Short mmCIF file of C-alpha atoms in Angstrom, two decimals:
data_model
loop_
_atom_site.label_atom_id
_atom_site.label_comp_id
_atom_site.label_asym_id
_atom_site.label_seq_id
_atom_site.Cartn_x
_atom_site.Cartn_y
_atom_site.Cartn_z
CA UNK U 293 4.51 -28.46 -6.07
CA UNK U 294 8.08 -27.19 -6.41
CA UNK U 295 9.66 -24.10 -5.85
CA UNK U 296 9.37 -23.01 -9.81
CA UNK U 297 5.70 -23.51 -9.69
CA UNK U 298 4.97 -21.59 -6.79
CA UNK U 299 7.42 -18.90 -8.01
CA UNK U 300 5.44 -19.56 -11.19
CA UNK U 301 1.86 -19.24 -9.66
CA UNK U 302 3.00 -16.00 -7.46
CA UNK U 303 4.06 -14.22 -10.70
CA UNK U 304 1.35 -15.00 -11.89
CA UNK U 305 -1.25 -13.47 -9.20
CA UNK U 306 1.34 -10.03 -8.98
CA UNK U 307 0.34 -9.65 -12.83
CA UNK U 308 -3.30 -10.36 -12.49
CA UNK U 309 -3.56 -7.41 -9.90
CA UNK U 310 -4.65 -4.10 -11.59
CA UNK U 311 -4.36 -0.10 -10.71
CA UNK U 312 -7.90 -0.47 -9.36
CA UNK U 313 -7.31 -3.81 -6.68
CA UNK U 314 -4.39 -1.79 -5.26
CA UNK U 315 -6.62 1.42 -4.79
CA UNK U 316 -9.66 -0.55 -3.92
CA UNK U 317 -7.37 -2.64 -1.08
CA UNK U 318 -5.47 1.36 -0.30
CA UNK U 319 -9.22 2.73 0.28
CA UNK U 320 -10.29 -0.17 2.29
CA UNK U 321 -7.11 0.13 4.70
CA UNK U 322 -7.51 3.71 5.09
CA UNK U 323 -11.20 3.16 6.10
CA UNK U 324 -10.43 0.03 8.89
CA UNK U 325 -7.35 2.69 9.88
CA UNK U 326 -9.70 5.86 10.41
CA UNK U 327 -12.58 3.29 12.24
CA UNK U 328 -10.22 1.94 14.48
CA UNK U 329 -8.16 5.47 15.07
CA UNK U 330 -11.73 6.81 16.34
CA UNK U 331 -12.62 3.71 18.24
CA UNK U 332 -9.42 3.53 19.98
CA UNK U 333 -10.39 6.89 21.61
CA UNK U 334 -13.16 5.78 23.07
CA UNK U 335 -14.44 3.19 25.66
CA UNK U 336 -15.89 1.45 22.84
CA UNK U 337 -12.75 0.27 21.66
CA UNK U 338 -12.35 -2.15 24.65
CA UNK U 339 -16.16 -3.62 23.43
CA UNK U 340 -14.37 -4.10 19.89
CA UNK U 341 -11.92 -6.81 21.63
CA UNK U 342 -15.41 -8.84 23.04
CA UNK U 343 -17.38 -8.19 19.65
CA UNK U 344 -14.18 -10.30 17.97
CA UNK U 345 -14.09 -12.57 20.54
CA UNK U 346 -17.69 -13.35 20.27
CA UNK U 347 -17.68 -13.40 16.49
CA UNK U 348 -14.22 -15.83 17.05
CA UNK U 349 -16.76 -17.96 18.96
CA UNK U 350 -19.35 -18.06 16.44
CA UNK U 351 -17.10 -19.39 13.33
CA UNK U 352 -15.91 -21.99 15.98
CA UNK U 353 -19.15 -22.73 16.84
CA UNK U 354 -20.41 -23.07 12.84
CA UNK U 355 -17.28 -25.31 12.32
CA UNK U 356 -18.07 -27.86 14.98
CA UNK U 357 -21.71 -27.71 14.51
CA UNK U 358 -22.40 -26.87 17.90
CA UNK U 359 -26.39 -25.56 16.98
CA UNK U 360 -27.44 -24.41 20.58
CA UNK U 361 -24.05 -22.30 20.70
CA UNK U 362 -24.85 -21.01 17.11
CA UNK U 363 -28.15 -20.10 17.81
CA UNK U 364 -27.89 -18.49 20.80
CA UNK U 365 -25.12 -15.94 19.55
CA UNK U 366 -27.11 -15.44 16.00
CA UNK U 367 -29.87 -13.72 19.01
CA UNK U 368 -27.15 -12.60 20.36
CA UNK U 369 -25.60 -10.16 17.62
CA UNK U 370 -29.45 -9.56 16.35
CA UNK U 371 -29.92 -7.76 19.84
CA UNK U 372 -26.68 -6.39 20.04
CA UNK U 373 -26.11 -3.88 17.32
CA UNK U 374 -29.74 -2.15 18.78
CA UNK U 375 -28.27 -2.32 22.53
CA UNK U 376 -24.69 -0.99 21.14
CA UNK U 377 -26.24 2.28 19.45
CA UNK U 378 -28.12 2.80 22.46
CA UNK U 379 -25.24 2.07 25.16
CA UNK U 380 -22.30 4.32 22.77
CA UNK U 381 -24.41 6.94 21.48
CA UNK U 382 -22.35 9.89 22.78
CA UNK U 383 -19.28 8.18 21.06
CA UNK U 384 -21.32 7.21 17.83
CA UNK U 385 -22.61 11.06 17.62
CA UNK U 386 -18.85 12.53 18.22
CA UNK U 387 -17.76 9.88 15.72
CA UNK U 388 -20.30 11.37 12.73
CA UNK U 389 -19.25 14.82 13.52
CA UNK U 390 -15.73 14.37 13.02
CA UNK U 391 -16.90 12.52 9.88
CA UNK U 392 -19.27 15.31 8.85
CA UNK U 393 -16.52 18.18 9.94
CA UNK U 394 -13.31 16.46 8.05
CA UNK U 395 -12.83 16.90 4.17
CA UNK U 396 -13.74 14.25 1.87
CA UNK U 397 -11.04 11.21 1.91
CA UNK U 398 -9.55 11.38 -1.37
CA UNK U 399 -9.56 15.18 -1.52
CA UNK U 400 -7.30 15.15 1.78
CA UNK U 401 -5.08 12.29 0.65
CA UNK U 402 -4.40 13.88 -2.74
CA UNK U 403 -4.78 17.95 -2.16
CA UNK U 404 -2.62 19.61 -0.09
CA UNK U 405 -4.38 21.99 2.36
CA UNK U 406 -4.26 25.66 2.56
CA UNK U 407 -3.04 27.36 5.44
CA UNK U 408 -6.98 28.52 6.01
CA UNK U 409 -8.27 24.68 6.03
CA UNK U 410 -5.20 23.63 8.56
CA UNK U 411 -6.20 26.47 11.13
CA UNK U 412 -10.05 25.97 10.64
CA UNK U 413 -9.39 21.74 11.22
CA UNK U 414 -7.12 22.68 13.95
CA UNK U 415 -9.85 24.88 15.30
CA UNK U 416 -12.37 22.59 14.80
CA UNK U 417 -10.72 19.91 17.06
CA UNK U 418 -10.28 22.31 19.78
CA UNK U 419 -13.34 23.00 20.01
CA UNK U 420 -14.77 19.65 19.61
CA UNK U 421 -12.11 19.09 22.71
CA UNK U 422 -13.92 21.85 24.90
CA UNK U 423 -17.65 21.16 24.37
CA UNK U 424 -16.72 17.36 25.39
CA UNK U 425 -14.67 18.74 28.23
CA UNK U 426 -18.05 20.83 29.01
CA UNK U 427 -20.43 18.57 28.70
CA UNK U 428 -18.23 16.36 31.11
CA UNK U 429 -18.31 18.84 34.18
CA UNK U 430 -22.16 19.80 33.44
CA UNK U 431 -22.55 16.32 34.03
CA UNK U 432 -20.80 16.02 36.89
CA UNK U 433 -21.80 19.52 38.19
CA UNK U 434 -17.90 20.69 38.16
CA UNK U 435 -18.12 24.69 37.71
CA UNK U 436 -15.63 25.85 35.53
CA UNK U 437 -14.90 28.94 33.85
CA UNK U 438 -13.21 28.86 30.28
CA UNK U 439 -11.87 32.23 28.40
CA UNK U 440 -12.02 31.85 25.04
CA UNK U 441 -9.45 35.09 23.59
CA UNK U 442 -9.71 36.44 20.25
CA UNK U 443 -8.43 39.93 18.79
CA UNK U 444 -8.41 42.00 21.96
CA UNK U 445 -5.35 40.98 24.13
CA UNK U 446 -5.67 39.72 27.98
CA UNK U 447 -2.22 40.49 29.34
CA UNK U 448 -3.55 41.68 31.96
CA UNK U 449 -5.72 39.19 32.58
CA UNK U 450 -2.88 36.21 31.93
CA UNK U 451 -0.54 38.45 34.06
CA UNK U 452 -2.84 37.02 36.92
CA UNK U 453 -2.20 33.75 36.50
CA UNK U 454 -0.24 30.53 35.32
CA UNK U 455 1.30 29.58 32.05
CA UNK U 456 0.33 26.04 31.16
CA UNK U 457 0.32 26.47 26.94
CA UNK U 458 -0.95 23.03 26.62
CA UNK U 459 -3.28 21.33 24.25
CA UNK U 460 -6.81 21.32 24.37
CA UNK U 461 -8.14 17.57 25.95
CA UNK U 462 -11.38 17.45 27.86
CA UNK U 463 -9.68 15.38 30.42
CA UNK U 464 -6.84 18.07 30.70
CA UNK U 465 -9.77 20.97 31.35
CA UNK U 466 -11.20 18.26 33.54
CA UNK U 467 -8.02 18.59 35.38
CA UNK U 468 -7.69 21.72 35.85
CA UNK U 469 -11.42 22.26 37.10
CA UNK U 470 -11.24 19.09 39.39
CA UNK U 471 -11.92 20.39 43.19
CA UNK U 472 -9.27 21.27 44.90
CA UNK U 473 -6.50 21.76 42.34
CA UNK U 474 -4.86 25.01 42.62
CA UNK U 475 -6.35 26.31 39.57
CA UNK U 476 -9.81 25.17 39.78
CA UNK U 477 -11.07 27.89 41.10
CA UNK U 478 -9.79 30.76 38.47
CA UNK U 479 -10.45 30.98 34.65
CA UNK U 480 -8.42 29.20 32.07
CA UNK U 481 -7.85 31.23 29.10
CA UNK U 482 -7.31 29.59 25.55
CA UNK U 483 -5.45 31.54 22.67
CA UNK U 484 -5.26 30.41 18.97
CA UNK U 485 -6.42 26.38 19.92
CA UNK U 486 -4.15 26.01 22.76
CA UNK U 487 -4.82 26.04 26.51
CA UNK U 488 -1.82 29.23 27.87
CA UNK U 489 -3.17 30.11 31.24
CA UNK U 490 -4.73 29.01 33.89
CA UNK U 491 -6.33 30.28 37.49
CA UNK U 492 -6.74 33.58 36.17
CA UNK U 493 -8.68 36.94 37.71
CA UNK U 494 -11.47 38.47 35.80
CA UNK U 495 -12.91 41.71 36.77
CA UNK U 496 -16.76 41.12 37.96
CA UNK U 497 -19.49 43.23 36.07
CA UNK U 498 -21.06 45.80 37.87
CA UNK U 499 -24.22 45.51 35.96
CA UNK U 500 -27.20 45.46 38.72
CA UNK U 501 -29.54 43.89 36.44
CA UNK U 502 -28.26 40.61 37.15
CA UNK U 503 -29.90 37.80 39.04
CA UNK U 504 -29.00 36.98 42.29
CA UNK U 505 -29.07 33.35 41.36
CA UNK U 506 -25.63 33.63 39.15
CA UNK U 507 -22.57 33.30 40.90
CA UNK U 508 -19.26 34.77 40.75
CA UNK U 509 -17.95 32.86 37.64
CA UNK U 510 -21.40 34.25 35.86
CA UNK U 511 -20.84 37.68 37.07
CA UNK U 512 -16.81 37.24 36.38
CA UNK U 513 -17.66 35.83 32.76
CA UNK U 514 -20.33 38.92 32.03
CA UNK U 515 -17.75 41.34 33.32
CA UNK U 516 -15.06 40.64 30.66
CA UNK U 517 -17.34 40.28 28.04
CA UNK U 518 -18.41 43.82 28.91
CA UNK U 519 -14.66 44.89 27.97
CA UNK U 520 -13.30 42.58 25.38
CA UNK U 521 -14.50 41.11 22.97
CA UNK U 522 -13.28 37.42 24.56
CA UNK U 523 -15.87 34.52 24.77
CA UNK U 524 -16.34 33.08 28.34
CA UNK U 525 -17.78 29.87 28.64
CA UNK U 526 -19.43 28.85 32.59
CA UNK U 527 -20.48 25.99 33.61
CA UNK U 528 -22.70 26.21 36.73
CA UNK U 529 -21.41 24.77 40.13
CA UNK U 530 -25.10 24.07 41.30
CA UNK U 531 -27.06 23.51 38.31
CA UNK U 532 -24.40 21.99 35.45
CA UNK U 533 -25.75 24.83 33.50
CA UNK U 534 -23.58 25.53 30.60
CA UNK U 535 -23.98 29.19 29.60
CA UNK U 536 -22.20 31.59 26.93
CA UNK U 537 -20.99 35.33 27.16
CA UNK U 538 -20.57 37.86 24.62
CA UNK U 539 -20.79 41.90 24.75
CA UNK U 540 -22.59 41.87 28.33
CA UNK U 541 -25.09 39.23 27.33
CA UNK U 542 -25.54 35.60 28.37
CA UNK U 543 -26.90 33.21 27.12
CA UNK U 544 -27.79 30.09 29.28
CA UNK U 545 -29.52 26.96 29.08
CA UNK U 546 -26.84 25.07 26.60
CA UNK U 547 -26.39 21.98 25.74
CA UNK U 548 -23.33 20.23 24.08
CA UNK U 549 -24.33 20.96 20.52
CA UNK U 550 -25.53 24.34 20.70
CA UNK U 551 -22.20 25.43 22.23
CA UNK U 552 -20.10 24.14 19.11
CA UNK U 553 -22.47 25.78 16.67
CA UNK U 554 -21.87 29.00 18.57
CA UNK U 555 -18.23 28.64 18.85
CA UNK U 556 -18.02 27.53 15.54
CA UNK U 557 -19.66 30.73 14.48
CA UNK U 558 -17.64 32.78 16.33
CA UNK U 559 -14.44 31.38 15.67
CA UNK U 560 -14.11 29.17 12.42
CA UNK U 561 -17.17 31.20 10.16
CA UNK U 562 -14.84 34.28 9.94
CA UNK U 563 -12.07 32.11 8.28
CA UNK U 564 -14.31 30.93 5.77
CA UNK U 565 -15.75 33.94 5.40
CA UNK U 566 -12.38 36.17 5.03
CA UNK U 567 -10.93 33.02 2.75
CA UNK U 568 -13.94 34.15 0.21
CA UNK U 569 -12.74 37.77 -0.10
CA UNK U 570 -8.77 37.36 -0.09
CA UNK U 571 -8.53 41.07 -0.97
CA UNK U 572 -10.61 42.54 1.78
CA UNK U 573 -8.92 39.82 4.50
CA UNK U 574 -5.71 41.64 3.21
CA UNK U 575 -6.85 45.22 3.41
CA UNK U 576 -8.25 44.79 7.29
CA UNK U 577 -5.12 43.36 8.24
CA UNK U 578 -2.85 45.60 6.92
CA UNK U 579 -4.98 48.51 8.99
CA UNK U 580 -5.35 45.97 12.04
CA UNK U 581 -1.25 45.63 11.67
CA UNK U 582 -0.80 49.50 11.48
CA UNK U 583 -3.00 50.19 14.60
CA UNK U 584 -0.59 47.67 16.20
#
């Protein structure tokens, strides 16, 4: 075949594609980009390189006939998928919520987001960021004590402490909670998504009520929620338990989950809800501004 007739036969293909193969091929690549983007985050992306390498084996395997090698990774991959979804489920689960939490493809490729979706998605991933970091040190029975600041200002508070403004990582709170840093043993306090001090003095309640079983960090976490309206998060030194503070309450016992629905409540379900009633939103911060 000459050049002309593959010239020829190449002209020919371009024509034959349609609007449809090129967004069918643009959805596709999107798809394999987002899979791999969340894999690559993850300790299952270094299984990805041995489930290729074992599917590279297979084809070989079919090509030279080799039946006993064939067979024995056909069992293989049968058994596999079951072991995978038990071995990754954390990273499967975290994988469906971003999926469940982020908008619907098309609508984010082709509709530009209002300033209320950007904070609530940047919201979202810092708080996804904080219950892993969470879960982490329950696990590994790390205390930590995490300020979460909202309309009530902590200058005081921050005044006691170190600037870091920093994103929000688990393994960065990790950090900063890891025994014998200089900052592990103080709160961390986290403004508008982002991680600004660290090692931080809270005043201690002085409510009598309390057991004798919660420690300083419980009793630091209760006392500031007994003057602001910030949300301390504590994570027990000698138990892993993950508890939750708000107006001189706490609530204990949490897992992973439970602590993103209440964060997400407290943080993300006001947006929504002030995005609903524009006028209103307006009105209370006009009055919040003129208090200022």
């Amino acid at each position: 075949m000459n050049f002309s007739n593959l010239t020829n036969a190449f002209l020919s293909i371009v024509q034959s594609i349609g609007i449809f193969d090129v967004l069918d091929i643009a959805i596709i690549t999107i798809i394999i980009y987002r899979v791999l983007s969340l894999l690559k985050k993850t300790r299952a992306f270094q299984l990805l390189k041995g489930v290729i390498l074992v599917l590279a084996v297979y084809i070989l395997a079919i090509r030279l006939k080799l039946k006993t090698l064939k067979f024995l990774i056909q069992n293989l991959l049968q058994v596999g998928l079951i072991a995978l979804l038990v071995v990754f489920q954390p990273e499967v689960r975290r994988a469906l919520e971003q999926v469940g939490n982020a908008n619907v493809l098309m609508a984010n490729l082709f509709k530009k987001k209002t300033p209320e979706q950007a904070e609530i998605d940047r919201l979202r991933k810092a708080i996804a960021a904080i219950c892993d970091g969470v879960e982490k040190m329950s696990e590994d029975r790390t205390g930590a004590l995490i300020v979460m600041e909202k309309f009530g200002k902590l200058d005081t508070i921050k005044q006691s402490g170190t600037f870091v403004n920093a994103d929000i990582t688990p393994e960065i709170i990790g950090t900063i909670f890891y025994e014998g840093t200089p900052l592990h043993d103080g709160a961390t306090i986290i403004h508008d998504g982002r991680i600004t001090h660290a090692g931080c003095v809270l005043p201690l309640s002085d409510n009598l009520e309390i057991s004798k079983e919660m420690g300083t960090r419980h009793r630091a976490a209760l006392g500031l929620s007994e003057v602001s309206d910030a949300i301390p998060i504590v994570v027990s030194e000698e138990t892993g338990t993950i508890s939750f503070a708000k107006n001189g309450v706490l609530v204990r016992h949490l897992d992973r989950q439970s602590l993103y629905d209440m964060l997400t409540k407290e943080f993300i379900q006001p947006i929504i809800d002030s995005s609903e009633k524009p006028r209103q939103t307006n009105f209370l911060r006009r009055k919040h501004n003129e208090k200022q």
